[in-house]
Short mmCIF file of C-alpha atoms in Angstrom, two decimals:
data_model
loop_
_atom_site.label_atom_id
_atom_site.label_comp_id
_atom_site.label_asym_id
_atom_site.label_seq_id
_atom_site.Cartn_x
_atom_site.Cartn_y
_atom_site.Cartn_z
CA MET A 3 -9.99 -7.78 17.86
CA THR A 4 -9.09 -4.28 18.99
CA ALA A 5 -5.99 -1.87 19.03
CA ALA A 6 -2.26 -2.53 18.59
CA VAL A 7 -3.71 -6.26 17.95
CA THR A 8 -5.34 -5.95 14.78
CA GLY A 9 -2.80 -5.35 11.35
CA ASP A 10 -2.02 -7.56 9.01
CA ARG A 11 0.73 -9.05 8.89
CA ASP A 12 3.10 -11.97 8.21
CA ARG A 13 4.64 -15.18 9.09
CA ASN A 14 7.55 -15.54 6.57
CA ARG A 15 7.66 -11.66 6.16
CA ALA A 16 8.16 -11.26 10.07
CA ARG A 17 4.54 -9.45 9.29
CA ASP A 18 1.12 -11.49 9.76
CA PRO A 19 -1.48 -9.03 7.02
CA HIS A 20 -4.91 -10.65 9.91
CA GLY A 21 -3.04 -10.74 13.48
CA ALA A 22 -1.92 -8.81 16.02
CA GLY A 23 0.25 -5.22 15.09
CA GLY A 24 -2.28 -2.78 15.15
CA ARG A 25 -2.88 -2.10 11.24
CA ASP A 26 -4.78 -3.73 8.86
CA GLY A 27 -4.59 -2.09 2.17
CA GLY A 28 -3.04 -2.69 -1.22
CA GLY A 29 -4.74 -0.41 -3.55
CA ALA A 30 -5.08 -0.50 -7.50
CA ARG A 31 -2.52 0.26 -10.23
CA GLY A 32 -1.81 3.46 -12.01
CA ALA A 33 -2.47 3.88 -15.62
CA GLY A 34 -1.94 6.87 -17.06
CA GLY A 35 -2.35 8.62 -21.02
CA ARG A 36 -1.48 11.60 -22.93
CA GLY A 37 -1.83 13.87 -20.60
CA ARG A 38 0.41 17.34 -19.34
CA ALA A 39 0.83 17.28 -15.35
CA GLY A 40 1.48 20.07 -13.09
CA ALA A 41 4.24 21.80 -12.46
CA GLY A 42 6.05 21.32 -9.42
CA ASP A 43 7.72 18.90 -6.94
CA GLY A 44 4.41 17.69 -6.14
CA ALA A 45 3.64 17.33 -9.94
CA ARG A 46 7.05 15.07 -9.93
CA ALA A 47 6.08 13.26 -6.99
CA GLY A 48 3.05 12.10 -8.25
CA PHE A 49 4.94 10.15 -11.25
CA GLY A 50 6.22 7.47 -9.33
CA ASP A 51 2.43 5.52 -9.26
CA LEU A 52 2.52 5.57 -12.87
CA LEU A 53 6.61 4.79 -13.13
CA ARG A 54 7.15 2.15 -10.34
CA PRO A 55 4.80 -0.59 -12.51
CA LEU A 56 6.50 0.30 -15.12
CA ALA A 57 9.83 -0.76 -13.88
CA PRO A 58 9.38 -4.03 -14.03
CA GLN A 59 8.03 -3.72 -17.57
CA VAL A 60 10.72 -2.34 -18.83
CA LEU A 61 13.31 -4.75 -17.01
CA GLY A 62 11.73 -7.55 -18.00
CA ALA A 63 11.71 -6.56 -21.46
CA LEU A 64 15.21 -5.25 -21.77
CA VAL A 65 16.70 -7.97 -20.11
CA ARG A 66 14.44 -10.59 -23.06
CA ARG A 67 15.74 -8.78 -26.21
CA TYR A 68 19.08 -8.24 -24.82
CA GLY A 69 20.50 -9.79 -21.43
CA HIS A 70 22.76 -8.68 -19.10
CA PHE A 71 20.81 -8.16 -16.06
CA ASP A 72 22.94 -5.93 -14.48
CA ALA A 73 24.21 -4.00 -17.31
CA ALA A 74 20.30 -3.53 -18.28
CA GLU A 75 19.27 -2.66 -14.46
CA ASP A 76 21.20 0.68 -14.76
CA ALA A 77 19.45 2.00 -18.28
CA VAL A 78 16.22 0.89 -16.62
CA GLN A 79 17.29 3.35 -13.92
CA GLU A 80 18.52 6.23 -16.27
CA ALA A 81 15.32 5.69 -18.16
CA LEU A 82 13.40 6.28 -15.17
CA ILE A 83 14.74 9.85 -13.88
CA ALA A 84 14.26 10.92 -17.54
CA ALA A 85 10.71 10.44 -17.29
CA ALA A 86 10.45 11.89 -13.92
CA SER A 87 12.25 15.14 -15.15
CA GLN A 88 11.05 15.05 -18.66
CA TRP A 89 7.21 14.28 -18.63
CA PRO A 90 6.14 16.34 -16.35
CA ASP A 91 7.09 19.64 -17.64
CA GLY A 92 6.57 18.29 -22.00
CA GLY A 93 3.03 15.34 -20.61
CA VAL A 94 2.85 11.73 -20.75
CA PRO A 95 3.76 9.85 -24.48
CA ALA A 96 0.79 7.97 -25.10
CA ASP A 97 2.84 4.73 -24.03
CA PRO A 98 5.24 5.59 -22.01
CA ARG A 99 6.36 1.57 -21.90
CA ALA A 100 7.17 1.89 -25.03
CA TRP A 101 8.96 5.20 -24.54
CA LEU A 102 11.01 4.07 -21.61
CA ILE A 103 12.18 0.62 -23.52
CA THR A 104 13.42 3.47 -26.78
CA VAL A 105 15.33 5.34 -23.84
CA ALA A 106 17.16 2.75 -22.06
CA SER A 107 17.80 0.93 -24.53
CA ARG A 108 19.49 4.27 -26.64
CA ARG A 109 22.22 4.00 -22.80
CA LEU A 110 22.29 -0.16 -22.81
CA THR A 111 23.75 0.18 -26.38
CA ASP A 112 25.92 3.03 -24.90
CA LEU A 113 27.08 0.47 -21.61
CA LEU A 114 27.63 -2.34 -23.66
CA ARG A 115 29.91 -0.52 -26.03
CA ALA A 116 31.91 1.14 -23.91
CA GLU A 117 31.81 -2.18 -21.55
CA GLN A 118 32.92 -3.62 -25.48
CA ALA A 119 35.81 -1.00 -26.45
CA ARG A 120 37.26 -1.05 -22.55
CA ARG A 121 37.79 -5.09 -23.02
CA ARG A 122 38.45 -4.86 -26.38
CA ARG A 123 41.44 -2.19 -24.41
CA GLU A 124 42.32 -4.43 -21.97
CA ASP A 125 42.62 -7.29 -24.85
CA ALA A 126 39.92 -9.48 -22.91
CA VAL A 127 37.39 -11.84 -24.81
CA ALA A 128 34.56 -9.70 -25.03
CA ALA A 129 31.27 -10.81 -22.33
CA PHE A 130 28.39 -8.70 -23.72
CA ARG A 131 27.03 -8.00 -27.65
CA LEU A 132 25.24 -5.42 -28.56
CA PRO A 133 21.78 -5.66 -29.14
CA ASP A 134 21.42 -5.35 -33.20
CA GLU A 135 23.36 -8.83 -33.08
CA TRP A 136 20.62 -9.74 -31.17
CA LEU A 137 17.62 -11.36 -33.28
CA SER A 138 15.32 -12.31 -31.29
CA PRO A 139 11.60 -9.83 -31.37
CA ALA A 140 11.62 -6.57 -30.29
CA ALA A 141 11.86 -5.93 -26.68
CA ASP A 142 8.18 -4.25 -26.67
CA SER A 143 6.83 -6.60 -28.18
CA PRO A 144 3.89 -8.14 -26.13
CA PRO A 145 6.10 -11.77 -25.11
CA ARG A 146 4.22 -14.33 -26.79
CA ASP A 147 4.22 -17.03 -23.85
CA ALA A 148 4.30 -14.75 -20.09
CA ASP A 149 3.87 -11.64 -18.60
CA ASP A 150 7.59 -10.36 -18.64
CA THR A 151 7.01 -9.06 -15.45
CA LEU A 152 6.26 -13.30 -14.02
CA LEU A 153 9.14 -13.82 -16.42
CA LEU A 154 11.91 -11.66 -15.10
CA LEU A 155 10.50 -12.99 -11.49
CA PHE A 156 11.77 -16.74 -12.14
CA MET A 157 15.33 -15.39 -12.82
CA CYS A 158 15.65 -13.48 -9.84
CA CYS A 159 14.43 -16.63 -8.07
CA HIS A 160 17.10 -18.90 -10.53
CA PRO A 161 18.71 -22.62 -8.30
CA ALA A 162 21.89 -20.68 -8.54
CA LEU A 163 20.70 -17.38 -6.16
CA SER A 164 20.32 -19.55 -2.65
CA PRO A 165 16.97 -18.50 -1.26
CA ASP A 166 17.76 -15.33 0.55
CA LEU A 167 19.63 -14.49 -2.46
CA ARG A 168 15.86 -14.61 -4.46
CA ILE A 169 14.16 -13.04 -2.54
CA ALA A 170 16.44 -9.54 -1.55
CA LEU A 171 17.02 -9.32 -5.41
CA THR A 172 13.19 -9.84 -6.17
CA LEU A 173 12.14 -7.14 -4.21
CA ARG A 174 14.28 -4.95 -5.23
CA SER A 175 14.23 -5.54 -8.92
CA VAL A 176 10.30 -5.86 -9.12
CA GLY A 177 8.80 -5.19 -6.56
CA GLY A 178 10.85 -1.55 -6.43
CA LEU A 179 11.35 -1.41 -2.50
CA THR A 180 14.68 -0.10 -1.37
CA THR A 181 17.37 -1.90 0.78
CA GLY A 182 17.01 -0.41 3.75
CA GLU A 183 13.23 -1.75 3.61
CA ILE A 184 14.21 -5.15 2.66
CA ALA A 185 17.26 -4.98 5.36
CA ARG A 186 14.36 -4.29 8.10
CA ALA A 187 11.68 -7.09 6.50
CA PHE A 188 15.22 -9.69 6.86
CA PHE A 189 16.96 -8.07 10.28
CA VAL A 190 19.84 -7.76 8.46
CA PRO A 191 21.49 -4.24 9.05
CA GLU A 192 21.09 -2.13 6.10
CA PRO A 193 24.72 -2.17 4.66
CA THR A 194 24.49 -6.71 4.97
CA MET A 195 21.21 -6.29 2.97
CA GLY A 196 22.79 -4.42 0.10
CA GLN A 197 26.17 -7.26 -0.42
CA ARG A 198 23.71 -9.62 -0.46
CA ILE A 199 21.39 -7.68 -3.15
CA SER A 200 24.93 -6.92 -5.61
CA ARG A 201 25.98 -10.60 -4.56
CA ALA A 202 22.10 -11.85 -6.28
CA LYS A 203 23.46 -9.66 -9.66
CA ARG A 204 26.95 -10.83 -10.10
CA ARG A 205 26.23 -14.09 -10.22
CA ILE A 206 23.37 -13.47 -12.24
CA ARG A 207 25.50 -12.40 -14.86
CA ASP A 208 28.75 -13.92 -14.76
CA GLY A 209 25.86 -17.40 -13.66
CA ARG A 210 24.96 -16.11 -17.93
CA VAL A 211 21.27 -17.47 -16.06
CA ALA A 212 18.97 -16.82 -19.05
CA PHE A 213 15.66 -15.50 -19.59
CA ARG A 214 13.12 -18.05 -20.06
CA PRO A 215 10.84 -20.22 -18.13
CA PRO A 216 11.54 -22.24 -16.16
CA ALA A 217 11.98 -26.04 -16.60
CA PRO A 218 10.23 -28.75 -15.74
CA ASP A 219 12.25 -30.11 -12.54
CA GLU A 220 12.98 -26.90 -11.64
CA ARG A 221 9.79 -25.98 -11.88
CA ASP A 222 8.12 -27.06 -8.46
CA GLU A 223 11.86 -25.08 -6.02
CA ARG A 224 11.02 -21.73 -8.51
CA VAL A 225 7.48 -21.21 -8.14
CA ALA A 226 7.90 -22.08 -4.68
CA ALA A 227 10.56 -18.71 -4.06
CA VAL A 228 7.99 -16.69 -6.74
CA LEU A 229 4.66 -17.39 -4.35
CA HIS A 230 6.49 -16.46 -1.32
CA VAL A 231 8.46 -13.42 -3.02
CA LEU A 232 5.18 -11.83 -4.30
CA TYR A 233 3.99 -12.62 -0.48
CA LEU A 234 6.85 -10.34 0.35
CA ILE A 235 6.15 -7.60 -2.18
CA PHE A 236 2.62 -7.53 -0.78
CA THR A 237 3.20 -7.23 2.44
CA GLU A 238 5.17 -4.76 2.27
CA GLY A 239 1.98 -2.67 -0.16
CA TYR A 240 -0.13 -3.36 2.82
CA ALA A 241 1.68 -2.22 5.02
CA SER A 242 4.67 -0.44 4.40
CA THR A 243 7.84 -1.06 7.26
CA ALA A 244 8.62 3.14 6.60
CA GLY A 245 7.68 5.83 5.34
CA PRO A 246 4.88 8.74 5.80
CA GLY A 247 1.74 6.24 4.67
CA LEU A 248 0.41 3.40 5.46
CA PHE A 249 1.06 1.02 2.65
CA ARG A 250 1.95 1.41 -0.82
CA PRO A 251 -1.20 0.65 -3.01
CA ASP A 252 1.42 0.06 -5.97
CA LEU A 253 3.27 -2.75 -4.07
CA SER A 254 0.16 -4.21 -3.79
CA ALA A 255 -1.80 -4.07 -6.66
CA GLU A 256 1.46 -5.46 -8.69
CA ALA A 257 2.31 -8.78 -6.17
CA ILE A 258 -2.39 -8.89 -6.53
CA ARG A 259 -1.35 -8.98 -10.22
CA LEU A 260 1.85 -11.44 -10.32
CA ALA A 261 -0.77 -13.84 -8.17
CA ARG A 262 -3.25 -14.15 -10.96
CA ILE A 263 -0.65 -14.65 -13.60
CA VAL A 264 1.02 -16.97 -11.45
CA ARG A 265 -2.46 -18.65 -10.56
CA ARG A 266 -3.19 -19.29 -13.74
CA LEU A 267 -0.43 -20.51 -15.34
CA LEU A 268 -0.17 -23.17 -12.62
CA PRO A 269 -4.21 -23.63 -12.04
CA GLY A 270 -3.56 -26.79 -10.20
CA ASP A 271 -1.05 -25.48 -7.78
CA GLY A 272 -2.99 -25.24 -4.39
CA GLU A 273 -0.54 -22.96 -3.25
CA ALA A 274 -1.17 -20.09 -5.91
CA ALA A 275 -5.02 -20.53 -5.02
CA GLY A 276 -3.98 -19.71 -1.30
CA LEU A 277 -2.18 -16.98 -1.95
CA LEU A 278 -4.42 -14.89 -4.46
CA ALA A 279 -6.98 -15.88 -1.75
CA LEU A 280 -4.70 -14.15 1.08
CA MET A 281 -4.26 -11.75 -1.16
CA LEU A 282 -7.69 -11.07 -2.00
CA LEU A 283 -9.32 -11.74 1.80
CA THR A 284 -6.50 -9.32 2.27
CA ASP A 285 -7.07 -6.42 0.47
CA ALA A 286 -10.92 -5.97 0.53
CA ARG A 287 -10.24 -4.02 4.09
CA ARG A 288 -7.29 -1.69 2.47
CA PRO A 289 -10.62 0.68 2.97
CA ALA A 290 -11.78 0.96 6.22
CA ARG A 291 -8.12 1.19 7.50
CA THR A 292 -7.41 4.87 7.81
CA ALA A 293 -9.39 7.75 8.63
CA PRO A 294 -10.00 10.99 6.30
CA ASP A 295 -7.07 12.37 7.93
CA GLY A 296 -5.11 9.06 7.29
CA SER A 297 -4.32 7.80 10.56
CA LEU A 298 -4.57 3.94 11.35
CA VAL A 299 -7.97 2.23 12.35
CA PRO A 300 -7.56 -1.09 14.01
CA LEU A 301 -10.13 -4.18 13.01
CA ALA A 302 -11.93 -3.90 15.80
CA GLU A 303 -12.66 -0.47 15.28
CA GLN A 304 -13.09 -0.29 10.93
CA ASP A 305 -16.04 0.01 8.94
CA ARG A 306 -16.68 -3.24 7.95
CA SER A 307 -19.28 -1.42 4.63
CA LEU A 308 -16.34 0.04 3.82
CA TRP A 309 -15.13 -3.98 3.04
CA ARG A 310 -14.69 -4.22 -0.87
CA ALA A 311 -17.49 -7.64 -1.18
CA GLY A 312 -16.25 -8.60 -4.70
CA ASP A 313 -12.75 -9.19 -3.19
CA ILE A 314 -13.81 -10.99 -0.42
CA ALA A 315 -16.42 -12.62 -2.44
CA GLU A 316 -13.87 -14.22 -4.95
CA GLY A 317 -10.46 -15.00 -1.87
CA LEU A 318 -13.42 -17.08 -0.07
CA GLU A 319 -14.15 -19.07 -3.53
CA LEU A 320 -11.08 -19.70 -3.72
CA ILE A 321 -9.83 -20.91 -0.74
CA SER A 322 -12.74 -23.16 -0.40
CA ALA A 323 -12.26 -24.57 -3.60
CA THR A 324 -9.06 -25.20 -2.76
CA LEU A 325 -9.31 -26.74 0.94
CA PRO A 326 -10.92 -29.15 -0.03
CA ARG A 327 -7.94 -31.16 -2.36
CA GLY A 328 -5.98 -31.04 1.00
CA PRO A 329 -2.86 -30.96 2.04
CA ALA A 330 -3.07 -27.70 2.87
CA GLY A 331 -0.01 -25.34 2.44
CA PRO A 332 1.06 -22.36 4.32
CA TYR A 333 -1.30 -19.40 2.19
CA GLN A 334 -4.06 -21.23 3.00
CA VAL A 335 -4.31 -21.97 5.92
CA GLN A 336 -3.39 -18.12 6.13
CA ALA A 337 -6.32 -17.76 3.84
CA ALA A 338 -8.21 -19.82 5.60
CA ILE A 339 -7.55 -17.63 9.03
CA ALA A 340 -8.55 -14.30 7.11
CA ALA A 341 -11.63 -15.32 6.21
CA LEU A 342 -13.09 -16.36 9.52
CA HIS A 343 -11.45 -12.72 9.85
CA ASP A 344 -13.92 -11.02 6.86
CA GLU A 345 -16.79 -13.37 7.62
CA ALA A 346 -17.37 -11.93 11.40
CA ALA A 347 -19.88 -9.28 10.77
CA ALA A 348 -18.66 -7.42 13.50
CA ALA A 349 -15.80 -7.41 15.38
CA ASP A 350 -16.73 -9.31 18.16
CA GLU A 351 -18.43 -12.50 15.88
CA THR A 352 -15.28 -13.04 14.87
CA ASP A 353 -14.23 -16.88 15.88
CA TRP A 354 -10.99 -16.67 17.66
CA PRO A 355 -10.74 -20.42 18.73
CA GLN A 356 -10.56 -21.43 15.57
CA ILE A 357 -8.05 -18.47 14.78
CA ALA A 358 -5.84 -19.85 17.69
CA ALA A 359 -6.91 -23.21 16.37
CA LEU A 360 -4.63 -22.52 12.29
CA TYR A 361 -2.67 -20.64 14.22
CA GLU A 362 -1.20 -24.22 15.62
CA VAL A 363 -1.06 -25.46 12.73
CA LEU A 364 0.17 -23.30 11.14
CA LEU A 365 3.61 -23.43 14.21
CA ARG A 366 3.33 -26.81 13.27
CA MET A 367 4.82 -26.05 9.63
CA SER A 368 7.62 -23.74 10.53
CA ASP A 369 8.90 -22.17 13.16
CA ASN A 370 7.75 -18.43 13.13
CA PRO A 371 8.31 -15.87 16.08
CA MET A 372 5.26 -13.78 13.72
CA ALA A 373 3.57 -16.43 13.71
CA ALA A 374 3.99 -17.23 17.62
CA LEU A 375 3.09 -14.26 18.55
CA ASN A 376 0.37 -13.86 16.25
CA HIS A 377 -0.43 -17.15 18.01
CA ALA A 378 -1.22 -15.36 21.60
CA VAL A 379 -3.86 -12.84 20.04
CA ALA A 380 -5.72 -15.24 18.64
CA VAL A 381 -5.57 -17.10 22.88
CA ALA A 382 -5.59 -14.41 24.55
CA MET A 383 -8.95 -13.25 22.12
CA ALA A 384 -11.03 -16.55 22.83
CA ARG A 385 -9.48 -17.13 26.18
CA GLY A 386 -8.48 -13.44 28.18
CA PRO A 387 -4.73 -11.67 27.77
CA ALA A 388 -4.16 -14.00 31.12
CA ALA A 389 -3.37 -16.96 28.61
CA GLY A 390 -2.24 -14.42 25.81
CA LEU A 391 0.49 -12.75 28.28
CA ALA A 392 1.84 -16.37 29.30
CA LEU A 393 2.33 -17.52 26.00
CA LEU A 394 4.24 -13.85 25.35
CA GLU A 395 6.69 -14.59 28.12
CA GLU A 396 7.41 -18.19 26.16
CA LEU A 397 8.71 -15.37 23.63
CA GLU A 398 11.07 -13.69 25.27
CA PRO A 399 14.42 -15.41 24.73
CA ASP A 400 13.59 -15.57 21.16
CA ARG A 401 16.16 -12.78 19.77
CA ARG A 402 14.34 -12.90 15.87
CA ILE A 403 12.15 -10.63 18.15
CA SER A 404 12.30 -9.67 21.29
CA GLY A 405 14.01 -6.26 20.04
CA HIS A 406 10.90 -6.36 18.19
CA HIS A 407 8.41 -3.07 17.91
CA ARG A 408 4.85 -5.71 17.39
CA LEU A 409 5.95 -7.72 20.82
CA HIS A 410 5.95 -4.59 23.43
CA ALA A 411 2.86 -3.92 21.21
CA VAL A 412 1.16 -7.12 21.89
CA ARG A 413 2.28 -7.16 24.58
CA ALA A 414 0.75 -3.09 25.62
CA HIS A 415 -2.90 -4.13 24.10
CA LEU A 416 -3.04 -7.34 26.61
CA LEU A 417 -1.54 -5.43 29.36
CA GLU A 418 -4.35 -2.40 28.80
CA MET A 419 -6.99 -5.36 28.68
CA SER A 420 -6.31 -6.89 31.95
CA GLY A 421 -6.11 -3.94 33.74
CA ASP A 422 -2.37 -2.38 34.29
CA ALA A 423 -2.22 0.84 32.70
CA ALA A 424 0.91 2.19 33.75
CA GLY A 425 2.26 -1.20 32.22
CA ALA A 426 0.66 -1.24 28.73
CA ARG A 427 1.79 3.15 28.27
CA GLU A 428 4.86 1.76 28.45
CA SER A 429 4.64 -0.58 26.36
CA TYR A 430 3.14 1.28 23.87
CA LEU A 431 6.01 3.52 24.12
CA ALA A 432 8.49 0.87 23.59
CA ALA A 433 6.33 0.09 20.45
CA ALA A 434 6.42 3.00 18.64
CA GLY A 435 9.81 4.17 19.68
CA ARG A 436 11.00 0.73 17.90
CA THR A 437 8.22 1.10 14.83
CA HIS A 438 9.80 2.50 11.16
CA SER A 439 6.42 3.64 10.08
CA VAL A 440 5.30 7.53 11.15
CA PRO A 441 1.37 6.16 11.10
CA GLU A 442 2.02 3.18 13.50
CA GLN A 443 4.11 5.84 16.17
CA ARG A 444 1.62 8.15 15.94
CA TYR A 445 -1.08 5.64 16.73
CA LEU A 446 1.04 4.41 19.02
CA ASN A 447 1.48 7.32 20.77
CA SER A 448 -1.70 8.27 20.88
CA ARG A 449 -3.05 4.68 22.30
CA ALA A 450 -0.38 5.26 25.35
CA ALA A 451 -1.18 9.00 25.90
CA ARG A 452 -5.40 7.69 26.09
CA LEU A 453 -3.72 5.82 29.56
CA SER A 454 -1.44 8.94 31.29
CA PRO A 455 -2.20 9.57 34.98
#
């Protein structure tokens, strides 16, 4: 597969981690010991790599100990601001997580005391309790049964929230995505998504949702929601919707870490195994996704010797052990598609007929326009560009995708394959004008420039 149709995105997120789109990466978590950062804005900006994975852990610790999700989130944000301001000059603490929890706990205590005073003045029944009234373990003590971040995921996926609220809240509170990024992922205006996130927080607060693992009769629904959200976090990290970078390794690494926890807690769940396999098989390609200058390298042109063999082997082992148990779910099917890409020693050895068949299976599971777009690419690669272009025509009336940049990018690539240079150039430019990703814009514009008369 070449050019604009070789990225990895997911159907559920309107992006597919191994199909059409011109992008094809994850990363490692940052770690910090005691040390002194350099001065200047660059050093301060670098602390984002350390703070981002710590944020959901600190929020989970505070909610576990004190409750009050909304107030705890405000306190954590203030602690993160304090860290970003103090650590570059004063050095990173020996235990950054404990430092953040201490600062956030103090701020939360102030917030709750102020809230209590306000309610007393209004002669209302106090709805908040001070932290020292609780008898729970210390917030920075290790949880006995599960990771705080995973419990935070379960809380965000509580049945009291509708599916769209669960996903939005988790992406915001656990994934650290901006409201704009989440809005673009779901093709809704940013103010709409902001209202959705605020509504989710109110329901968590007003419903006094407990910070605990789900009850047995809630488990299937909550696990499905958690898997979907982890998938969305991973794909945002693997192929960022906006900004100067092609990927956000911190998000991909956090999603993989959480997926491993879910897999360990649910060893018999085929979809949990399929999701982890999909992440590993996809993230294994990250080292080859960009050139030394940071520009995008399409899948067909990547140096496959740079792909991480260990991740591929682990992913193949997972999906090989899971598929025979059947019936396969969407994550297992997507992992099987990723496996076919990873097993090909060269781009021209890719089993496109089998990939097209798997996309057809995926389409029978859900009506997702991105899955249909990726199916069109696979068909074009297996049967020729005319067959793929015919399927694109059928997608044109679908308003969910008709204005999306990836539809234009795929059309451009197939037109280029068919020899229509002028039409391809026009579609490449149309795609470049619709994406918020700077690397994608540069890539698509460069493709158009190569076709200039």
